Tab-separated table of C-alpha atoms and ligand atoms in Angstrom:
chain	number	residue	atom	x	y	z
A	1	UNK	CA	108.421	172.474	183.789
A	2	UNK	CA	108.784	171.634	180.405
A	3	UNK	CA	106.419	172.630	177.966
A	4	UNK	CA	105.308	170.738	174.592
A	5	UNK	CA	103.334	171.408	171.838
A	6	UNK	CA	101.403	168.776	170.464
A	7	UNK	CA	100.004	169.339	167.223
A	8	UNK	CA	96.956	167.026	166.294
A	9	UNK	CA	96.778	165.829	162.407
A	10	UNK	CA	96.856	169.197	160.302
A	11	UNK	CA	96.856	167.431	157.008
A	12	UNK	CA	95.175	167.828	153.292
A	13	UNK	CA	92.397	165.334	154.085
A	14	UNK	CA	91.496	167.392	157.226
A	15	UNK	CA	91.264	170.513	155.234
A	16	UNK	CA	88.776	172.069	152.701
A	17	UNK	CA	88.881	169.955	149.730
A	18	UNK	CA	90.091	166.842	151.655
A	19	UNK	CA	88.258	163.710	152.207
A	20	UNK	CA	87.316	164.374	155.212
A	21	UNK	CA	87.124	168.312	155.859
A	22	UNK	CA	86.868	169.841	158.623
A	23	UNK	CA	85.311	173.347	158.222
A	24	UNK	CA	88.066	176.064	158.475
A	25	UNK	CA	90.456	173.370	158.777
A	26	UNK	CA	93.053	175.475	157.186
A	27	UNK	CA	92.379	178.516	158.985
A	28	UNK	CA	94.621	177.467	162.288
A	29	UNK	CA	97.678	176.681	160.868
A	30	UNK	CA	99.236	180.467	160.605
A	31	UNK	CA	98.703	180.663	164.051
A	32	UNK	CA	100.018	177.158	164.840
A	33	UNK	CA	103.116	178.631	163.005
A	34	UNK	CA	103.234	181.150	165.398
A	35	UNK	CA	102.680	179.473	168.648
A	36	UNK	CA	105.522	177.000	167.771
A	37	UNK	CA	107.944	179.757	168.787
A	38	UNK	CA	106.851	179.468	172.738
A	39	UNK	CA	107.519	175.967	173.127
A	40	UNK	CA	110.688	173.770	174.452
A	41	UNK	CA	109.676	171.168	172.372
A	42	UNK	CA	106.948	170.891	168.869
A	43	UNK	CA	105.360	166.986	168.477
A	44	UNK	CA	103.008	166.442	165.051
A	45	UNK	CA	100.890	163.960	164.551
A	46	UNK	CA	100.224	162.454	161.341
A	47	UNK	CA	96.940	160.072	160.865
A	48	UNK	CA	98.394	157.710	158.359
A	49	UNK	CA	96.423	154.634	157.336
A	50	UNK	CA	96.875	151.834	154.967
A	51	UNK	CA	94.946	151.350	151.861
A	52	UNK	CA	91.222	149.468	153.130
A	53	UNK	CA	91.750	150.287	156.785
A	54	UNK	CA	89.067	148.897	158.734
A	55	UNK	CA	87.790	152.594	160.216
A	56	UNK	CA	86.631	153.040	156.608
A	57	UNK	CA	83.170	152.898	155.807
A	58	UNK	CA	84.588	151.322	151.786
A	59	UNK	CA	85.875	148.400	153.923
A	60	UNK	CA	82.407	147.447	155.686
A	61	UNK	CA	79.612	148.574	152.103
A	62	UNK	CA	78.766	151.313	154.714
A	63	UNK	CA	77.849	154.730	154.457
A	64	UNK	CA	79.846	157.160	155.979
A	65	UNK	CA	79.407	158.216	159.269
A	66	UNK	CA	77.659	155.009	160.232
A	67	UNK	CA	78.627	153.252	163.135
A	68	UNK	CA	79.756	149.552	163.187
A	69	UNK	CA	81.049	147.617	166.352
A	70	UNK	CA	84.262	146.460	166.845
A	71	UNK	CA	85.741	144.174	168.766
A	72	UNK	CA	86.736	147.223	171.044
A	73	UNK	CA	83.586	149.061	171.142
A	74	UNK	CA	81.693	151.484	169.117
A	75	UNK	CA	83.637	153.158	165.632
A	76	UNK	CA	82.556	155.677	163.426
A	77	UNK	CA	83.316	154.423	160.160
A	78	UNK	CA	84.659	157.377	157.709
A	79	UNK	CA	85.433	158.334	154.388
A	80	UNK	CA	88.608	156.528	152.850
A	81	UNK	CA	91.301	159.269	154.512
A	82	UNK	CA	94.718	159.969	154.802
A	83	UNK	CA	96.179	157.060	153.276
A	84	UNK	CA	99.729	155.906	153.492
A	85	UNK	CA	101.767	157.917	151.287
A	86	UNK	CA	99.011	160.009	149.523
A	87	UNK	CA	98.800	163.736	148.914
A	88	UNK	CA	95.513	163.393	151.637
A	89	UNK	CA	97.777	162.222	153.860
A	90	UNK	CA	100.573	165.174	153.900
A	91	UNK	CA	101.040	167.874	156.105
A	92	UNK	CA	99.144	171.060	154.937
A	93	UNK	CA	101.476	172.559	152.717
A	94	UNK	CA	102.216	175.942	155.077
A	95	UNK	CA	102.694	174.178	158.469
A	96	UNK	CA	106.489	174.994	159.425
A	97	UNK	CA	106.766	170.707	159.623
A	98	UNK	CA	110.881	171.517	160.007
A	99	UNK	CA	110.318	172.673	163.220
A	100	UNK	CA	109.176	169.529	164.520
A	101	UNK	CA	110.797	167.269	166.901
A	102	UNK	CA	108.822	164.505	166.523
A	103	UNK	CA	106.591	163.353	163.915
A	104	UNK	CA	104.312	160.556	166.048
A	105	UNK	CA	101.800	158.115	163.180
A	106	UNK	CA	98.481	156.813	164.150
A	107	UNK	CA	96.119	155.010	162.818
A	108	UNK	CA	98.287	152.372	161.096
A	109	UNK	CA	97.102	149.463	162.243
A	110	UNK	CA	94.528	147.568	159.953
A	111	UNK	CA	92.242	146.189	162.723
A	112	UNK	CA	92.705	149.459	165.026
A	113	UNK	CA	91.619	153.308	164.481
A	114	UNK	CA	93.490	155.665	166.644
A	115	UNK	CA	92.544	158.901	167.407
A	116	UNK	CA	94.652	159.426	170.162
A	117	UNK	CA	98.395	160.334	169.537
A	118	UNK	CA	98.898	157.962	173.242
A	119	UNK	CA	96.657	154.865	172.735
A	120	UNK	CA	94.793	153.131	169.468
A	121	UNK	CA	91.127	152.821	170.241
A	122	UNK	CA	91.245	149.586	172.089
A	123	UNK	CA	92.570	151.808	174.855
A	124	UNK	CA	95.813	149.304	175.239
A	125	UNK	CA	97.915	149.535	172.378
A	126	UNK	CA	100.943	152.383	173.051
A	127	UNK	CA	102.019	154.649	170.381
A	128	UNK	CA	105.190	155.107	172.104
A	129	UNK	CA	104.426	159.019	172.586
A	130	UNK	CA	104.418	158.929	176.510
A	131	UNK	CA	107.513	157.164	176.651
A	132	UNK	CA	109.123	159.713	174.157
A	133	UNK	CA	107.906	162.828	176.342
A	134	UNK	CA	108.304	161.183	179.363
A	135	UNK	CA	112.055	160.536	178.473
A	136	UNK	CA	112.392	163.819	177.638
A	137	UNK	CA	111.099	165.551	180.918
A	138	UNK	CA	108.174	166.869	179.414
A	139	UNK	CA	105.499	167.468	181.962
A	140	UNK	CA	103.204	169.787	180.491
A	141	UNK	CA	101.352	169.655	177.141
A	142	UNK	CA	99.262	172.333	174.492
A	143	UNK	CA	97.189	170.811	171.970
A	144	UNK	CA	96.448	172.444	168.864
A	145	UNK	CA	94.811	171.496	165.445
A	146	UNK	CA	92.043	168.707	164.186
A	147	UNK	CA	89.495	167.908	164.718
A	148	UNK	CA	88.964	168.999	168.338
A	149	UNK	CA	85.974	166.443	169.030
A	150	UNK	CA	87.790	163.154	167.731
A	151	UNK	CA	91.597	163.451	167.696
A	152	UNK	CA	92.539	166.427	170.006
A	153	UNK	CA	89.942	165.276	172.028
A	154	UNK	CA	90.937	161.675	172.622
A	155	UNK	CA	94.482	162.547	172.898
A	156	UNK	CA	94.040	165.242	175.548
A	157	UNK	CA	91.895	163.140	177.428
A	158	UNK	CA	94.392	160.373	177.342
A	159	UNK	CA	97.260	162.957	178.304
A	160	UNK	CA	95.454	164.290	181.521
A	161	UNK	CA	94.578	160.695	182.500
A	162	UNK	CA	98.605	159.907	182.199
A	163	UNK	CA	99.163	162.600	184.681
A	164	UNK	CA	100.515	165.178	181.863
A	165	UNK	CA	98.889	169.376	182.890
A	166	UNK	CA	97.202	169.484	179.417
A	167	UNK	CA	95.618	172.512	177.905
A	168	UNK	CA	93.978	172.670	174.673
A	169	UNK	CA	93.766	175.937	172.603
A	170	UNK	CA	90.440	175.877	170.980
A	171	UNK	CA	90.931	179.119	168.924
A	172	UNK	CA	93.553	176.991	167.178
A	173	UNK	CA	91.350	173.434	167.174
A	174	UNK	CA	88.554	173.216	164.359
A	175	UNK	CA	85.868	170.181	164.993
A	176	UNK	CA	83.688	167.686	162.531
A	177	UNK	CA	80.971	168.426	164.944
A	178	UNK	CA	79.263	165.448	163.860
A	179	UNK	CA	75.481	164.497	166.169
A	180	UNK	CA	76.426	166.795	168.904
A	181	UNK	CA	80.620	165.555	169.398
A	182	UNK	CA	81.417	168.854	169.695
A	183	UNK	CA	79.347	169.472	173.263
A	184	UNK	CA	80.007	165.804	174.428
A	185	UNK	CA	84.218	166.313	173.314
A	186	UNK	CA	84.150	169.523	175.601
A	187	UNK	CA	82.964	167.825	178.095
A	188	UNK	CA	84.856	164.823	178.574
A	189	UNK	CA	87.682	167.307	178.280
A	190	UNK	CA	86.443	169.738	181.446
A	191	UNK	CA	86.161	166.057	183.134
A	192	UNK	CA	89.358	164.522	182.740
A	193	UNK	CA	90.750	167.729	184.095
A	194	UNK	CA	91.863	169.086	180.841
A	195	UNK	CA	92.601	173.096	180.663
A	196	UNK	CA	90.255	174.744	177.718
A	197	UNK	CA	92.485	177.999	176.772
B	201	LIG	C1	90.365	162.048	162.818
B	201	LIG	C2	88.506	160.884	162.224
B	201	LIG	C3	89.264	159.897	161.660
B	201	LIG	C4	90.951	163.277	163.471
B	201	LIG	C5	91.154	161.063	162.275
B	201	LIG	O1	92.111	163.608	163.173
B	201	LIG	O2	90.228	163.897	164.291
B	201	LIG	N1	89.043	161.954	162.802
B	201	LIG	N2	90.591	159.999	161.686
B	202	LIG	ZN1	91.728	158.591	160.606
């Protein structure tokens, strides 16, 4: 068995004093550090959108946190975030990025959010991450970092349903906990036959 971790979008936005902040965002990332060491293989993932992306609530006169329909279903429509190239957008400045194998982007797409490091949100379009693990014999996958209810979330669901034996660490996860996503996130998780460590 070969064992990956898969660390979910630990960036400036996600952290206090980013756009979007996740409460004690910043806290995990000492111990992501230190979990690194137990792993055959480290994967980040880096939300990265372009300027005016359509999962912005600036692109649609909304306020944030409303909820607009796409043409794939239901999106939360969020504060501008982690755009291309911005300071938002970087890795939090103490996460040990050079031991990475892999640094996987989502969220690039204009008409397309993606919280899932495997699929954007129309639930088709690859992100080339399952091939890459696949390819590399990796069979079994931790999950680590923000926010548990949207990205980890979506991404270990996606992960269990592609076969992978996915755990997520929750002491290492923080969550938006936004209208009860935190409860509903844990269990879709339990569901989809994903491990809560
Ligand atoms: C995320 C909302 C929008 C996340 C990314 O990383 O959980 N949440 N973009
Ligand atoms: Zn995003």
């Amino acid at each position: 068995m070969t064992h990956a971790l898969l660390v979910i979008d630990v960036q400036n936005d996600f952290c206090p004093g980013g756009a979007l902040a996740v409460a004690g965002g910043d806290e995990i990332v000492a111990g992501i550090n230190t979990a690194m060491a137990s792993f055959d293989a480290v994967v980040l993932t880096q939300d990265w959108h372009p300027a005016g992306h359509s999962s912005f609530a600036s692109s649609h006169d909304a306020a944030p946190m409303s909820m607009v329909e796409m043409p794939y279903g239901p999106q939360v429509l969020w504060p501008d975030h982690c755009v291309q190239g911005t300071q938002g957008a970087a890795f939090h400045n103490q996460l040990h990025v050079d031991r990475a194998d892999l640094i996987i982007r989502k969220g690039y797409n204009p008409a397309i959010d993606s919280y899932s490091a495997f699929f954007e949100n129309d639930k088709t379009t690859p992100t080339g991450l399952e091939g890459y693990l696949r390819i590399r014999g990796i069979t079994s996958l931790t999950l680590v970092g923000l926010a548990t209810d949207f990205c980890v979330n979506y991404s270990a669901v996606d992960a269990a349903k592609l076969g992978f034996d996915v755990t997520v660490n929750m002491a290492l996860c923080r969550a938006i906990d936004f209208d009860g996503s935190l409860d509903t996130a844990k269990d879709g998780m339990v569901q989809a036959g994903v491990t809560l460590g």
